[in-house]
Amino acid sequence: FPYTTLFRSRRLFETMFKAAPIPIVVSRADDGQIVDANDAASCFYGLDDGEKLTRYTIRDLVDGPTRRVIQAELDRNGTASEIEIATGVSGRVRRDALLSAVIVEMDGATRVISSLVDMTSRKAVEERIRLAAQRDVLTGLPNRALFQTTLDAALSKAEASGQRVGLILIDLDAFKEVNDTLGHDAGDALLKEVARRLGNIIGEHDLVARLGGDEFVIIAL
């Protein structure tokens, strides 16, 4: 009876493990060799049909500094919780994830069971939000906020080194007439073209920004 119960419990665990919707990877604690992974993990890592994650080690999936952070948590607590990592199989797209891991004894051996929560989409959204806070929506140029931050840093550096910073203010003549006679679409197209041309003529370390309306500024370093 105890053996039958244990067998059924193991079969239930294996079924749940394989069917779990989040990626789960089981690796050896001593050398990081992956010994098992569920279908969600294979999908997460973009493996082809028939390719097994067990051909890899944790070293193949996670960089050294991150592995050391994870190992330090496991050594200290026996678990690691929601550590942000970049992971991926060599030659495939790297993905951002939150990793949680726990050390367990399985079949007389020490294993690490790791689960992953895909954060790739959220990281992409965060990056778009970050860029939107610093970039002009229409032209893609740095906006007033990024211009001010860059100018402050340039002035501080110039003061410390004795160098100079050039500031060029640009205002488009008769821009209102373009909007009034040709429409706002034409005005937007003009602003985009001005932004493109200014971006092509500035130096490698210079910055061109749109302050708003038809006003542009160049920081010449």
PDB file of C-alpha atoms in Angstrom:
ATOM      1  CA  PHE A   1       0.000   0.000   0.000  1.00  0.00           C
ATOM      2  CA  PRO A   2       2.695   2.600   0.847  1.00  0.00           C
ATOM      3  CA  TYR A   3       4.534   1.761  -2.410  1.00  0.00           C
ATOM      4  CA  THR A   4       1.324   2.137  -4.440  1.00  0.00           C
ATOM      5  CA  THR A   5       0.577   5.486  -2.790  1.00  0.00           C
ATOM      6  CA  LEU A   6       4.153   6.689  -3.424  1.00  0.00           C
ATOM      7  CA  PHE A   7       4.003   5.560  -7.049  1.00  0.00           C
ATOM      8  CA  ARG A   8       0.707   7.382  -7.606  1.00  0.00           C
ATOM      9  CA  SER A   9       2.055  10.522  -5.920  1.00  0.00           C
ATOM     10  CA  ARG A  10       5.120  10.470  -8.140  1.00  0.00           C
ATOM     11  CA  ARG A  11       3.015  10.020 -11.277  1.00  0.00           C
ATOM     12  CA  LEU A  12       0.792  12.912 -10.183  1.00  0.00           C
ATOM     13  CA  PHE A  13       3.841  15.129  -9.589  1.00  0.00           C
ATOM     14  CA  GLU A  14       5.311  14.259 -12.986  1.00  0.00           C
ATOM     15  CA  THR A  15       1.989  14.975 -14.708  1.00  0.00           C
ATOM     16  CA  MET A  16       1.645  18.345 -12.977  1.00  0.00           C
ATOM     17  CA  PHE A  17       5.306  19.162 -13.697  1.00  0.00           C
ATOM     18  CA  LYS A  18       4.943  18.533 -17.421  1.00  0.00           C
ATOM     19  CA  ALA A  19       1.607  20.335 -17.677  1.00  0.00           C
ATOM     20  CA  ALA A  20       2.555  23.425 -15.635  1.00  0.00           C
ATOM     21  CA  PRO A  21       2.067  26.590 -17.728  1.00  0.00           C
ATOM     22  CA  ILE A  22       5.236  28.254 -16.432  1.00  0.00           C
ATOM     23  CA  PRO A  23       8.750  27.116 -17.454  1.00  0.00           C
ATOM     24  CA  ILE A  24      10.313  24.750 -14.904  1.00  0.00           C
ATOM     25  CA  VAL A  25      13.891  23.457 -15.124  1.00  0.00           C
ATOM     26  CA  VAL A  26      15.517  20.814 -12.900  1.00  0.00           C
ATOM     27  CA  SER A  27      19.314  20.840 -12.698  1.00  0.00           C
ATOM     28  CA  ARG A  28      22.048  19.131 -10.708  1.00  0.00           C
ATOM     29  CA  ALA A  29      23.240  21.252  -7.806  1.00  0.00           C
ATOM     30  CA  ASP A  30      26.919  20.387  -8.234  1.00  0.00           C
ATOM     31  CA  ASP A  31      27.559  21.124 -11.917  1.00  0.00           C
ATOM     32  CA  GLY A  32      24.361  22.763 -13.192  1.00  0.00           C
ATOM     33  CA  GLN A  33      23.609  20.025 -15.718  1.00  0.00           C
ATOM     34  CA  ILE A  34      19.920  20.148 -16.642  1.00  0.00           C
ATOM     35  CA  VAL A  35      18.268  16.798 -15.991  1.00  0.00           C
ATOM     36  CA  ASP A  36      14.648  17.645 -16.757  1.00  0.00           C
ATOM     37  CA  ALA A  37      12.438  20.457 -18.050  1.00  0.00           C
ATOM     38  CA  ASN A  38       8.752  20.757 -18.791  1.00  0.00           C
ATOM     39  CA  ASP A  39       7.121  21.612 -22.120  1.00  0.00           C
ATOM     40  CA  ALA A  40       6.690  25.258 -21.124  1.00  0.00           C
ATOM     41  CA  ALA A  41      10.461  25.555 -20.625  1.00  0.00           C
ATOM     42  CA  SER A  42      11.178  24.100 -24.065  1.00  0.00           C
ATOM     43  CA  CYS A  43       8.744  26.585 -25.576  1.00  0.00           C
ATOM     44  CA  PHE A  44      10.207  29.472 -23.562  1.00  0.00           C
ATOM     45  CA  TYR A  45      13.711  28.733 -24.846  1.00  0.00           C
ATOM     46  CA  GLY A  46      12.494  28.279 -28.419  1.00  0.00           C
ATOM     47  CA  LEU A  47      13.731  24.717 -28.812  1.00  0.00           C
ATOM     48  CA  ASP A  48      12.967  22.898 -32.040  1.00  0.00           C
ATOM     49  CA  ASP A  49      10.849  19.756 -32.037  1.00  0.00           C
ATOM     50  CA  GLY A  50      12.828  16.930 -30.545  1.00  0.00           C
ATOM     51  CA  GLU A  51      15.564  19.152 -29.130  1.00  0.00           C
ATOM     52  CA  LYS A  52      16.004  18.629 -25.406  1.00  0.00           C
ATOM     53  CA  LEU A  53      16.962  21.223 -22.806  1.00  0.00           C
ATOM     54  CA  THR A  54      18.860  18.416 -21.050  1.00  0.00           C
ATOM     55  CA  ARG A  55      21.716  18.837 -23.544  1.00  0.00           C
ATOM     56  CA  TYR A  56      22.527  22.146 -21.828  1.00  0.00           C
ATOM     57  CA  THR A  57      23.775  23.280 -18.434  1.00  0.00           C
ATOM     58  CA  ILE A  58      22.750  26.350 -16.446  1.00  0.00           C
ATOM     59  CA  ARG A  59      26.031  27.913 -17.628  1.00  0.00           C
ATOM     60  CA  ASP A  60      24.672  27.799 -21.176  1.00  0.00           C
ATOM     61  CA  LEU A  61      21.544  29.706 -20.180  1.00  0.00           C
ATOM     62  CA  VAL A  62      22.642  32.296 -17.593  1.00  0.00           C
ATOM     63  CA  ASP A  63      25.756  34.493 -17.442  1.00  0.00           C
ATOM     64  CA  GLY A  64      28.376  34.117 -14.720  1.00  0.00           C
ATOM     65  CA  PRO A  65      27.580  37.171 -12.558  1.00  0.00           C
ATOM     66  CA  THR A  66      23.886  36.270 -12.459  1.00  0.00           C
ATOM     67  CA  ARG A  67      24.651  32.644 -11.613  1.00  0.00           C
ATOM     68  CA  ARG A  68      26.770  33.800  -8.681  1.00  0.00           C
ATOM     69  CA  VAL A  69      23.913  35.939  -7.358  1.00  0.00           C
ATOM     70  CA  ILE A  70      21.529  32.993  -7.601  1.00  0.00           C
ATOM     71  CA  GLN A  71      24.016  30.599  -5.991  1.00  0.00           C
ATOM     72  CA  ALA A  72      24.648  32.991  -3.114  1.00  0.00           C
ATOM     73  CA  GLU A  73      20.913  33.079  -2.380  1.00  0.00           C
ATOM     74  CA  LEU A  74      20.663  29.293  -2.564  1.00  0.00           C
ATOM     75  CA  ASP A  75      23.670  28.850  -0.268  1.00  0.00           C
ATOM     76  CA  ARG A  76      22.237  31.321   2.231  1.00  0.00           C
ATOM     77  CA  ASN A  77      18.560  30.315   2.261  1.00  0.00           C
ATOM     78  CA  GLY A  78      18.153  27.157   0.209  1.00  0.00           C
ATOM     79  CA  THR A  79      15.892  29.200  -2.043  1.00  0.00           C
ATOM     80  CA  ALA A  80      16.150  32.154  -4.422  1.00  0.00           C
ATOM     81  CA  SER A  81      13.120  34.308  -5.083  1.00  0.00           C
ATOM     82  CA  GLU A  82      12.262  36.498  -8.092  1.00  0.00           C
ATOM     83  CA  ILE A  83      15.770  37.267  -9.316  1.00  0.00           C
ATOM     84  CA  GLU A  84      15.705  39.214 -12.568  1.00  0.00           C
ATOM     85  CA  ILE A  85      17.774  37.499 -15.257  1.00  0.00           C
ATOM     86  CA  ALA A  86      18.431  37.552 -18.982  1.00  0.00           C
ATOM     87  CA  THR A  87      18.465  33.993 -20.281  1.00  0.00           C
ATOM     88  CA  GLY A  88      18.530  32.098 -23.534  1.00  0.00           C
ATOM     89  CA  VAL A  89      20.112  29.278 -25.479  1.00  0.00           C
ATOM     90  CA  SER A  90      23.127  30.309 -27.565  1.00  0.00           C
ATOM     91  CA  GLY A  91      22.103  31.483 -31.019  1.00  0.00           C
ATOM     92  CA  ARG A  92      18.519  32.205 -30.003  1.00  0.00           C
ATOM     93  CA  VAL A  93      16.748  35.286 -28.688  1.00  0.00           C
ATOM     94  CA  ARG A  94      17.612  36.231 -25.121  1.00  0.00           C
ATOM     95  CA  ARG A  95      14.608  36.697 -22.869  1.00  0.00           C
ATOM     96  CA  ASP A  96      14.034  38.595 -19.643  1.00  0.00           C
ATOM     97  CA  ALA A  97      12.598  36.600 -16.753  1.00  0.00           C
ATOM     98  CA  LEU A  98      12.091  36.431 -13.011  1.00  0.00           C
ATOM     99  CA  LEU A  99      13.701  33.276 -11.626  1.00  0.00           C
ATOM    100  CA  SER A 100      12.779  31.503  -8.421  1.00  0.00           C
ATOM    101  CA  ALA A 101      14.680  28.387  -7.347  1.00  0.00           C
ATOM    102  CA  VAL A 102      14.782  25.895  -4.509  1.00  0.00           C
ATOM    103  CA  ILE A 103      17.218  23.142  -3.519  1.00  0.00           C
ATOM    104  CA  VAL A 104      15.606  19.722  -3.032  1.00  0.00           C
ATOM    105  CA  GLU A 105      16.688  16.124  -2.507  1.00  0.00           C
ATOM    106  CA  MET A 106      15.403  13.871  -5.294  1.00  0.00           C
ATOM    107  CA  ASP A 107      16.237  10.181  -5.654  1.00  0.00           C
ATOM    108  CA  GLY A 108      19.216  10.534  -3.328  1.00  0.00           C
ATOM    109  CA  ALA A 109      20.705  13.484  -5.252  1.00  0.00           C
ATOM    110  CA  THR A 110      20.645  17.239  -4.710  1.00  0.00           C
ATOM    111  CA  ARG A 111      18.715  19.101  -7.371  1.00  0.00           C
ATOM    112  CA  VAL A 112      17.768  22.719  -8.058  1.00  0.00           C
ATOM    113  CA  ILE A 113      14.232  23.297  -9.301  1.00  0.00           C
ATOM    114  CA  SER A 114      13.931  26.647 -11.064  1.00  0.00           C
ATOM    115  CA  SER A 115      10.779  28.331 -12.310  1.00  0.00           C
ATOM    116  CA  LEU A 116      10.667  31.275 -14.689  1.00  0.00           C
ATOM    117  CA  VAL A 117       8.172  34.073 -15.236  1.00  0.00           C
ATOM    118  CA  ASP A 118       8.572  35.635 -18.679  1.00  0.00           C
ATOM    119  CA  MET A 119       9.161  39.382 -18.343  1.00  0.00           C
ATOM    120  CA  THR A 120      10.211  40.075 -21.937  1.00  0.00           C
ATOM    121  CA  SER A 121       7.015  41.855 -22.939  1.00  0.00           C
ATOM    122  CA  ARG A 122       6.927  43.912 -19.754  1.00  0.00           C
ATOM    123  CA  LYS A 123      10.559  44.961 -20.194  1.00  0.00           C
ATOM    124  CA  ALA A 124       9.791  46.035 -23.751  1.00  0.00           C
ATOM    125  CA  VAL A 125       6.844  48.116 -22.535  1.00  0.00           C
ATOM    126  CA  GLU A 126       9.000  49.669 -19.803  1.00  0.00           C
ATOM    127  CA  GLU A 127      11.635  50.577 -22.400  1.00  0.00           C
ATOM    128  CA  ARG A 128       9.015  52.202 -24.630  1.00  0.00           C
ATOM    129  CA  ILE A 129       7.715  54.192 -21.652  1.00  0.00           C
ATOM    130  CA  ARG A 130      11.259  55.261 -20.764  1.00  0.00           C
ATOM    131  CA  LEU A 131      11.915  56.403 -24.314  1.00  0.00           C
ATOM    132  CA  ALA A 132       8.569  58.179 -24.499  1.00  0.00           C
ATOM    133  CA  ALA A 133       9.494  60.197 -21.416  1.00  0.00           C
ATOM    134  CA  GLN A 134      12.698  61.369 -23.118  1.00  0.00           C
ATOM    135  CA  ARG A 135      11.742  61.595 -26.781  1.00  0.00           C
ATOM    136  CA  ASP A 136       9.516  63.851 -28.829  1.00  0.00           C
ATOM    137  CA  VAL A 137       6.646  61.730 -30.123  1.00  0.00           C
ATOM    138  CA  LEU A 138       6.519  63.310 -33.585  1.00  0.00           C
ATOM    139  CA  THR A 139      10.193  63.588 -34.542  1.00  0.00           C
ATOM    140  CA  GLY A 140      11.850  61.050 -32.257  1.00  0.00           C
ATOM    141  CA  LEU A 141      14.353  63.695 -31.156  1.00  0.00           C
ATOM    142  CA  PRO A 142      15.239  64.222 -27.495  1.00  0.00           C
ATOM    143  CA  ASN A 143      12.546  66.318 -25.840  1.00  0.00           C
ATOM    144  CA  ARG A 144      12.867  69.293 -23.516  1.00  0.00           C
ATOM    145  CA  ALA A 145      13.433  67.101 -20.436  1.00  0.00           C
ATOM    146  CA  LEU A 146      16.289  65.116 -21.993  1.00  0.00           C
ATOM    147  CA  PHE A 147      17.751  68.319 -23.454  1.00  0.00           C
ATOM    148  CA  GLN A 148      17.832  69.946 -20.002  1.00  0.00           C
ATOM    149  CA  THR A 149      19.435  66.874 -18.413  1.00  0.00           C
ATOM    150  CA  THR A 150      22.067  66.714 -21.154  1.00  0.00           C
ATOM    151  CA  LEU A 151      22.764  70.456 -20.961  1.00  0.00           C
ATOM    152  CA  ASP A 152      23.195  70.368 -17.178  1.00  0.00           C
ATOM    153  CA  ALA A 153      25.663  67.488 -17.464  1.00  0.00           C
ATOM    154  CA  ALA A 154      27.556  69.192 -20.305  1.00  0.00           C
ATOM    155  CA  LEU A 155      27.855  72.464 -18.379  1.00  0.00           C
ATOM    156  CA  SER A 156      29.120  70.702 -15.262  1.00  0.00           C
ATOM    157  CA  LYS A 157      31.703  68.803 -17.285  1.00  0.00           C
ATOM    158  CA  ALA A 158      32.765  71.971 -19.138  1.00  0.00           C
ATOM    159  CA  GLU A 159      33.154  73.871 -15.893  1.00  0.00           C
ATOM    160  CA  ALA A 160      35.360  71.161 -14.452  1.00  0.00           C
ATOM    161  CA  SER A 161      37.533  70.838 -17.569  1.00  0.00           C
ATOM    162  CA  GLY A 162      37.601  74.462 -18.694  1.00  0.00           C
ATOM    163  CA  GLN A 163      36.008  73.619 -22.033  1.00  0.00           C
ATOM    164  CA  ARG A 164      33.089  75.344 -23.730  1.00  0.00           C
ATOM    165  CA  VAL A 165      29.598  74.274 -24.703  1.00  0.00           C
ATOM    166  CA  GLY A 166      27.851  75.684 -27.759  1.00  0.00           C
ATOM    167  CA  LEU A 167      24.091  76.262 -27.782  1.00  0.00           C
ATOM    168  CA  ILE A 168      22.259  76.892 -31.059  1.00  0.00           C
ATOM    169  CA  LEU A 169      18.571  77.853 -30.917  1.00  0.00           C
ATOM    170  CA  ILE A 170      16.543  77.290 -34.101  1.00  0.00           C
ATOM    171  CA  ASP A 171      13.065  78.642 -34.809  1.00  0.00           C
ATOM    172  CA  LEU A 172      11.302  77.972 -38.137  1.00  0.00           C
ATOM    173  CA  ASP A 173      10.074  81.122 -39.873  1.00  0.00           C
ATOM    174  CA  ALA A 174       6.449  81.211 -41.041  1.00  0.00           C
ATOM    175  CA  PHE A 175       5.737  77.718 -39.759  1.00  0.00           C
ATOM    176  CA  LYS A 176       2.216  78.738 -38.758  1.00  0.00           C
ATOM    177  CA  GLU A 177       1.487  79.592 -42.373  1.00  0.00           C
ATOM    178  CA  VAL A 178       2.372  76.044 -43.408  1.00  0.00           C
ATOM    179  CA  ASN A 179      -0.177  74.648 -40.970  1.00  0.00           C
ATOM    180  CA  ASP A 180      -2.807  77.227 -41.953  1.00  0.00           C
ATOM    181  CA  THR A 181      -2.450  76.857 -45.724  1.00  0.00           C
ATOM    182  CA  LEU A 182      -1.350  73.241 -46.220  1.00  0.00           C
ATOM    183  CA  GLY A 183      -2.716  71.598 -43.087  1.00  0.00           C
ATOM    184  CA  HIS A 184      -1.220  70.038 -39.978  1.00  0.00           C
ATOM    185  CA  ASP A 185      -0.134  66.875 -41.805  1.00  0.00           C
ATOM    186  CA  ALA A 186       2.136  69.004 -43.971  1.00  0.00           C
ATOM    187  CA  GLY A 187       3.391  70.822 -40.888  1.00  0.00           C
ATOM    188  CA  ASP A 188       4.204  67.523 -39.185  1.00  0.00           C
ATOM    189  CA  ALA A 189       6.020  66.313 -42.297  1.00  0.00           C
ATOM    190  CA  LEU A 190       8.077  69.512 -42.327  1.00  0.00           C
ATOM    191  CA  LEU A 191       9.046  69.112 -38.668  1.00  0.00           C
ATOM    192  CA  LYS A 192      10.121  65.519 -39.283  1.00  0.00           C
ATOM    193  CA  GLU A 193      12.253  66.570 -42.253  1.00  0.00           C
ATOM    194  CA  VAL A 194      13.887  69.371 -40.281  1.00  0.00           C
ATOM    195  CA  ALA A 195      14.624  66.904 -37.472  1.00  0.00           C
ATOM    196  CA  ARG A 196      16.154  64.447 -39.945  1.00  0.00           C
ATOM    197  CA  ARG A 197      18.370  67.067 -41.562  1.00  0.00           C
ATOM    198  CA  LEU A 198      19.548  68.485 -38.248  1.00  0.00           C
ATOM    199  CA  GLY A 199      20.357  64.993 -37.037  1.00  0.00           C
ATOM    200  CA  ASN A 200      22.480  64.404 -40.135  1.00  0.00           C
ATOM    201  CA  ILE A 201      24.632  67.515 -39.738  1.00  0.00           C
ATOM    202  CA  ILE A 202      25.471  67.536 -36.029  1.00  0.00           C
ATOM    203  CA  GLY A 203      28.693  66.110 -34.655  1.00  0.00           C
ATOM    204  CA  GLU A 204      29.032  62.648 -33.137  1.00  0.00           C
ATOM    205  CA  HIS A 205      28.855  63.965 -29.573  1.00  0.00           C
ATOM    206  CA  ASP A 206      26.356  66.778 -30.207  1.00  0.00           C
ATOM    207  CA  LEU A 207      22.665  66.657 -29.421  1.00  0.00           C
ATOM    208  CA  VAL A 208      19.692  68.117 -31.273  1.00  0.00           C
ATOM    209  CA  ALA A 209      16.368  68.353 -29.447  1.00  0.00           C
ATOM    210  CA  ARG A 210      12.881  69.631 -30.150  1.00  0.00           C
ATOM    211  CA  LEU A 211      11.723  72.005 -27.445  1.00  0.00           C
ATOM    212  CA  GLY A 212       8.174  72.150 -28.769  1.00  0.00           C
ATOM    213  CA  GLY A 213       6.238  73.631 -31.667  1.00  0.00           C
ATOM    214  CA  ASP A 214       8.750  74.760 -34.302  1.00  0.00           C
ATOM    215  CA  GLU A 215      11.604  75.285 -31.827  1.00  0.00           C
ATOM    216  CA  PHE A 216      14.768  73.163 -31.981  1.00  0.00           C
ATOM    217  CA  VAL A 217      18.056  73.415 -30.131  1.00  0.00           C
ATOM    218  CA  ILE A 218      21.531  71.977 -30.685  1.00  0.00           C
ATOM    219  CA  ILE A 219      24.063  71.365 -27.937  1.00  0.00           C
ATOM    220  CA  ALA A 220      27.480  71.473 -29.603  1.00  0.00           C
ATOM    221  CA  LEU A 221      30.168  69.748 -27.536  1.00  0.00           C
TER     222      LEU A 221
END
